[in-house]
PDB file of C-alpha atoms in Angstrom:
ATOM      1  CA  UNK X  22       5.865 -19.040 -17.815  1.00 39.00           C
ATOM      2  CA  UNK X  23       4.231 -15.890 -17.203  1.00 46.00           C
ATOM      3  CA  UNK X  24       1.572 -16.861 -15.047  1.00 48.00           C
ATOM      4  CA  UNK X  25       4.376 -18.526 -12.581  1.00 50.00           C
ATOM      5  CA  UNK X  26       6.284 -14.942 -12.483  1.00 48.00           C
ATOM      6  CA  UNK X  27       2.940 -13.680 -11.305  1.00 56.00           C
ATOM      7  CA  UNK X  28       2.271 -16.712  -8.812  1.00 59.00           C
ATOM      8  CA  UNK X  29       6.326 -16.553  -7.596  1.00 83.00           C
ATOM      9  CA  UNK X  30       5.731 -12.123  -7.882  1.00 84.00           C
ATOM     10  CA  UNK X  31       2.469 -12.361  -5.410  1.00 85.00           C
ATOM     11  CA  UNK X  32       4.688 -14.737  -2.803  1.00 89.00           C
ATOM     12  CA  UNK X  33       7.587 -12.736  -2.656  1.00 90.00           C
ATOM     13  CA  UNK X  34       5.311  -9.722  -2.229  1.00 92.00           C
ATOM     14  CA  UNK X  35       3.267 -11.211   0.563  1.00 92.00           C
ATOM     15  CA  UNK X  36       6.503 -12.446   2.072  1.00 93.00           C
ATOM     16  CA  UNK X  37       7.311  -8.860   2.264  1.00 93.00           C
ATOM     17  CA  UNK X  38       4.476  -8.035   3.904  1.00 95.00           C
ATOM     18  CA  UNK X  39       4.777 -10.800   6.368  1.00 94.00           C
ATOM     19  CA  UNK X  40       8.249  -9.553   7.469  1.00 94.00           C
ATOM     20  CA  UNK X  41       7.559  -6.029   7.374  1.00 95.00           C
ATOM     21  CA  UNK X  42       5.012  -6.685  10.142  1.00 95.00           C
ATOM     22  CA  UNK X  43       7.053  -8.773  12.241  1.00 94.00           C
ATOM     23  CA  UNK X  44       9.695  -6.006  12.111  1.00 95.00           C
ATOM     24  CA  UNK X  45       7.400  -2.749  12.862  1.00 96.00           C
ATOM     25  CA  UNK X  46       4.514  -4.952  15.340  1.00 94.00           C
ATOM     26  CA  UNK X  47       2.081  -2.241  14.888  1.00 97.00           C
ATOM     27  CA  UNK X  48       1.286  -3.310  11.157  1.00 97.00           C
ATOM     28  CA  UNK X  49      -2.369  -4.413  11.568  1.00 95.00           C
ATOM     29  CA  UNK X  50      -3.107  -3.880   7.572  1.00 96.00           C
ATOM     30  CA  UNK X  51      -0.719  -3.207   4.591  1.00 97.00           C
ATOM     31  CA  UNK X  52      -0.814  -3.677   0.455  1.00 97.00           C
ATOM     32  CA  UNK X  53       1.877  -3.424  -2.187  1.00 97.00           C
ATOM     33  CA  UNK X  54       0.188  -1.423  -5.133  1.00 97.00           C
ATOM     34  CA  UNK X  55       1.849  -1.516  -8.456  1.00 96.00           C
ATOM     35  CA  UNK X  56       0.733   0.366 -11.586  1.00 97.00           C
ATOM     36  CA  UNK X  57      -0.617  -1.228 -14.248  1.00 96.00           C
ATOM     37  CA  UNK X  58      -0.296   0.787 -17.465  1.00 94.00           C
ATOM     38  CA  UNK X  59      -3.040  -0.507 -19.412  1.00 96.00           C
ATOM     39  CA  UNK X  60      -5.916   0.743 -16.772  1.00 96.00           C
ATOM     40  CA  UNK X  61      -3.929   3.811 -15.370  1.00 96.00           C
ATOM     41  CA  UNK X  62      -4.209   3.000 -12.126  1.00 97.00           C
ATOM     42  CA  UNK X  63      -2.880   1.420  -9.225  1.00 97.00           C
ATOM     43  CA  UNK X  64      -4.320  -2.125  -8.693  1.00 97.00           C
ATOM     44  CA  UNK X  65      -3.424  -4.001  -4.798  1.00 96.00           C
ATOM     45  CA  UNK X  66      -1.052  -6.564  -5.852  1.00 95.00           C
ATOM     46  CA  UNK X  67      -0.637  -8.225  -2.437  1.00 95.00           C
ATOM     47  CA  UNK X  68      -2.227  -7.250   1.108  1.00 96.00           C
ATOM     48  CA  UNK X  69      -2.719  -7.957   5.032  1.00 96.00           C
ATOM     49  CA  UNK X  70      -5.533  -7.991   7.355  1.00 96.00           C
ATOM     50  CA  UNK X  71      -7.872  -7.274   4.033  1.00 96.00           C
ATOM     51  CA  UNK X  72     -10.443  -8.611   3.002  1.00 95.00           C
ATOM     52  CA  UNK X  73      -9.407  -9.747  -0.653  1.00 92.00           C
ATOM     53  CA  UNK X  74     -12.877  -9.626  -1.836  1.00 94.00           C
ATOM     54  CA  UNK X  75     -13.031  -5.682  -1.665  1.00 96.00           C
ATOM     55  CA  UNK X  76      -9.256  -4.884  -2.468  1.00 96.00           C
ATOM     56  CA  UNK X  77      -9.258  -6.705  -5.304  1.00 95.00           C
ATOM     57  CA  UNK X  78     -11.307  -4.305  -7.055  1.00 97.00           C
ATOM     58  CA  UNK X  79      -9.849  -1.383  -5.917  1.00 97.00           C
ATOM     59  CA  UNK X  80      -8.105   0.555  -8.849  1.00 97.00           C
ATOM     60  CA  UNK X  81      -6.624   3.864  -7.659  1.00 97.00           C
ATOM     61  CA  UNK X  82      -6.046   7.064  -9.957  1.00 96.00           C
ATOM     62  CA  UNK X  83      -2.705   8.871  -9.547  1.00 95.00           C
ATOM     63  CA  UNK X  84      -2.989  11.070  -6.522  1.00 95.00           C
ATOM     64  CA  UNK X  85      -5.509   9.147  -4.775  1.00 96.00           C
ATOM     65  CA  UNK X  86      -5.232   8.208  -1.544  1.00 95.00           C
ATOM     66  CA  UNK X  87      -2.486   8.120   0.155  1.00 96.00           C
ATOM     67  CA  UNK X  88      -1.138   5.247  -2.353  1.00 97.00           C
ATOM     68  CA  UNK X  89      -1.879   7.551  -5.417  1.00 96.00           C
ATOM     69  CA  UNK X  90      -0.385  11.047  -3.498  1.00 96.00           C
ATOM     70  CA  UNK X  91       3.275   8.772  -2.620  1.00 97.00           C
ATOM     71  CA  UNK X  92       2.931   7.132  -6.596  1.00 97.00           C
ATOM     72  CA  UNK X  93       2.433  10.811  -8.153  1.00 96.00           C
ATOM     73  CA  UNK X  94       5.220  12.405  -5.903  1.00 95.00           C
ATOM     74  CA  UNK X  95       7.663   9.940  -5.920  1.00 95.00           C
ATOM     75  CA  UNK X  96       8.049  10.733  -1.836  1.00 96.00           C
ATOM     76  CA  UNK X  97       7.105   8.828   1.034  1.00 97.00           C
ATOM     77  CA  UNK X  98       4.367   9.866   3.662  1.00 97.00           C
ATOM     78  CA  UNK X  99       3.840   9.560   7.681  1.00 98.00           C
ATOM     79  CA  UNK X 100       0.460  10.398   8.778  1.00 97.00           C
ATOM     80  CA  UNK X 101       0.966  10.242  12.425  1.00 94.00           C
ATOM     81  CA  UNK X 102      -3.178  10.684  13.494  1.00 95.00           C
ATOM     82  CA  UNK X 103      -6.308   9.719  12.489  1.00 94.00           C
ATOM     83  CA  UNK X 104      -6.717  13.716  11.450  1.00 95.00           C
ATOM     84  CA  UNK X 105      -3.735  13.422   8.854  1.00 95.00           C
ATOM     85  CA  UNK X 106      -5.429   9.774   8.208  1.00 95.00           C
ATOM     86  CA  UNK X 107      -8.679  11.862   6.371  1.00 92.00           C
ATOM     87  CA  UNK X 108      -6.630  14.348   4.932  1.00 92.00           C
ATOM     88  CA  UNK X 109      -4.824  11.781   2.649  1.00 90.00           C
ATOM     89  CA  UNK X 110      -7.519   9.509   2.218  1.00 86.00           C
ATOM     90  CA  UNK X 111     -10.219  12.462   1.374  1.00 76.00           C
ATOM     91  CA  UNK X 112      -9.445  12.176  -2.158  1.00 85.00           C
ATOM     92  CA  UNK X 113     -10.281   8.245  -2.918  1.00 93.00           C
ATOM     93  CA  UNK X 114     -13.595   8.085  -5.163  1.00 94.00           C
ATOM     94  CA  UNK X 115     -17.035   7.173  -3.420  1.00 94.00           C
ATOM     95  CA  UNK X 116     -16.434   3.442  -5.038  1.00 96.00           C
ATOM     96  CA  UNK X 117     -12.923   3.245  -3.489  1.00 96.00           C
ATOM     97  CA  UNK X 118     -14.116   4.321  -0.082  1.00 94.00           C
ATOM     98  CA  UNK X 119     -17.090   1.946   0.021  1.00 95.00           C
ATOM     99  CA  UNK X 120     -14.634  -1.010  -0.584  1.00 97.00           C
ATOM    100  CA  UNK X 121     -11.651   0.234   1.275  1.00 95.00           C
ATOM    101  CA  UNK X 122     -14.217   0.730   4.101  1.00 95.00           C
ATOM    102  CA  UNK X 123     -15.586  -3.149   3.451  1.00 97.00           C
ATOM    103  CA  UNK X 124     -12.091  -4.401   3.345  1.00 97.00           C
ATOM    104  CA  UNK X 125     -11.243  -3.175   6.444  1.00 95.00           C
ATOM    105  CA  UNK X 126     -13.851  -4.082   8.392  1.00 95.00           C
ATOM    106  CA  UNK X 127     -15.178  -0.948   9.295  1.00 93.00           C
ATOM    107  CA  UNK X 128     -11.500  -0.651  11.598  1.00 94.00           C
ATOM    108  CA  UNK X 129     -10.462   3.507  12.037  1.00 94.00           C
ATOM    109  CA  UNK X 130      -6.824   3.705  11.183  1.00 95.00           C
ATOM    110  CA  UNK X 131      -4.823   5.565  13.740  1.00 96.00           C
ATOM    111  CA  UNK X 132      -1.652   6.063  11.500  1.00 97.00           C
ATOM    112  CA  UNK X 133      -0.091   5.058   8.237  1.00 97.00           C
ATOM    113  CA  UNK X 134       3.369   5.016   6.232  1.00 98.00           C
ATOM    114  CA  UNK X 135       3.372   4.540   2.871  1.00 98.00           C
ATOM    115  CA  UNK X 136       6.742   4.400   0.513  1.00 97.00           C
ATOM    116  CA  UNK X 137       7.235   4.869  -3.327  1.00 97.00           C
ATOM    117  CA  UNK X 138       8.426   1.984  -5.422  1.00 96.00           C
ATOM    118  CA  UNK X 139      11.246   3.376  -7.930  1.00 93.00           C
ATOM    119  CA  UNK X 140      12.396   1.343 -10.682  1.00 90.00           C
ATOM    120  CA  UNK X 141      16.431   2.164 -11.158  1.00 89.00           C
ATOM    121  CA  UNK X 142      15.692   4.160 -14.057  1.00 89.00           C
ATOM    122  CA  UNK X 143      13.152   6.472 -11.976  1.00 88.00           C
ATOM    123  CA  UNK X 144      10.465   5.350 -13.128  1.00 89.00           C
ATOM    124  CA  UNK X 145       7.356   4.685 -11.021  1.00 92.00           C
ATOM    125  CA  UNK X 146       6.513   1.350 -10.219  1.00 94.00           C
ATOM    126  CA  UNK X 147       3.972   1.515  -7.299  1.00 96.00           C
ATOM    127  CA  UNK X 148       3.735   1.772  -3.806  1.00 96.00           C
ATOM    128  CA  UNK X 149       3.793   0.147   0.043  1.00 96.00           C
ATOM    129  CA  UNK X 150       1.098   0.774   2.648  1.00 97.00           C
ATOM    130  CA  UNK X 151       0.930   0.016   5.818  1.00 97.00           C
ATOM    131  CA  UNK X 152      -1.160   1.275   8.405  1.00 97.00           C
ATOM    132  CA  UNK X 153      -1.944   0.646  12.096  1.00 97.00           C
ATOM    133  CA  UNK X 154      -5.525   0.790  14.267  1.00 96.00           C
ATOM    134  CA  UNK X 155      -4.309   1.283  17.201  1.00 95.00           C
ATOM    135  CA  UNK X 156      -0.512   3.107  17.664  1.00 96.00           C
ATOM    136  CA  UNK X 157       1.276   5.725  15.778  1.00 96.00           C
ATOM    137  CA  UNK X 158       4.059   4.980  13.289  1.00 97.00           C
ATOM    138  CA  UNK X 159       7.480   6.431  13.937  1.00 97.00           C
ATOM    139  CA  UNK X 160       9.898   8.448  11.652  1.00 97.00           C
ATOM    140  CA  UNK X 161      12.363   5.281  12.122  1.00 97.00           C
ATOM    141  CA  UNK X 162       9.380   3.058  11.145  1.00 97.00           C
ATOM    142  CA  UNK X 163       9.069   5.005   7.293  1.00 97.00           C
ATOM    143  CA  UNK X 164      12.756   4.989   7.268  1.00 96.00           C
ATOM    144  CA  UNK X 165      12.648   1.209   7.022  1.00 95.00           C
ATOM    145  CA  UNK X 166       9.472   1.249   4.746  1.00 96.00           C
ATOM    146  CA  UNK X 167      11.885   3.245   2.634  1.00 95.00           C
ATOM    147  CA  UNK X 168      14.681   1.274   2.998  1.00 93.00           C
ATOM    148  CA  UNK X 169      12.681  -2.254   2.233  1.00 92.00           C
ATOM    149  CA  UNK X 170      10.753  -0.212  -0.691  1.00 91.00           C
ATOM    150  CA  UNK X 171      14.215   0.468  -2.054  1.00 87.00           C
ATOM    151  CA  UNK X 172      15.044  -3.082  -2.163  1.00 84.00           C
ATOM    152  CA  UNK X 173      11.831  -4.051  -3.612  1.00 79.00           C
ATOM    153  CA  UNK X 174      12.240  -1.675  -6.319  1.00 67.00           C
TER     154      UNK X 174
END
C-alpha cells in the first residue's frame, strides 16, 4: 500500500508541475522538495527539465538554496535577475552545486519563484521551485505559486 501512495504522490506532484508550466509559459525547470525527517533535509520529490540522475541525489540543509531559505522561513521568494539568482543559491554546498549544475545542463537561470509548503497545522512540509532561463517571473506569477502551494499543502 505504501509504495502506491508514493507512486500515486510522485504523479500528482508531476501533474502539478505539468500544469504549473502551462499556466506561467516561462517555467523551463521546476521541483517539488519535501522534507524528509529522517535525513534532515530536503530531498526533490518530483521535477522538470532535470536531469533525474543529478537531482536525485540532491539533499538540501535548511536554509540552502533558495529551496532551504523559503523551507526555513516559511515565506515565499521572487528573484527577479540572474544577480538575486547567486545571492540565493550562494549558500548550496560544493556537492549540491556540482549536481544542480549537471542537472541543469549547464543552463544560467534568469529568474526563479519558489513557495513554502505548509501543512494546516503550520508545520513545514517542503517547497516549489520553479525557475526560468530566459524571462523574468512576475509578482502575479509567485502569487499563483502561492496560491497552488496552498492547495498542495
Amino acid at each position: 500500500i505504501t509504495r502506491d501512495l508514493d507512486l500515486n504522490l510522485d504523479k500528482l506532484l508531476s501533474q502539478i508541475l505539468d500544469r504549473l508550466q502551462s499556466v506561467i509559459p516561462i517555467v523551463d525547470i521546476g521541483a517539488i522538495y519535501l522534507y524528509d525527517q529522517q535525513i534532515q533535509a530536503l530531498i526533490p520529490r518530483s521535477c522538470l527539465g532535470y536531469d533525474m540522475n543529478s537531482m536525485r541525489n540532491i539533499f538540501l540543509a535548511e536554509g540552502e538554496s533558495i529551496s532551504g531559505q523559503v523551507f526555513t522561513d516559511h515565506k515565499p521568494i521572487l528573484t527577479a535577475n540572474p544577480e538575486q539568482v547567486l545571492a540565493t543559491s550562494g549558500s548550496l554546498s560544493a556537492n549540491n552545486h556540482r549536481l544542480y549544475h549537471q542537472a541543469t545542463g549547464g543552463r544560467s537561470i534568469e529568474s526563479n519563484i519558489c513557495a513554502p509548503l505548509i501543512l494546516p497545522d503550520q508545520s513545514p512540509l517542503g517547497t516549489n521551485t520553479l525557475s526560468s532561463t530566459h524571462s523574468r517571473f512576475s509578482d502575479d506569477d509567485l502569487t499563483l505559486l502561492e496560491a497552488v502551494a496552498g492547495r498542495i499543502s
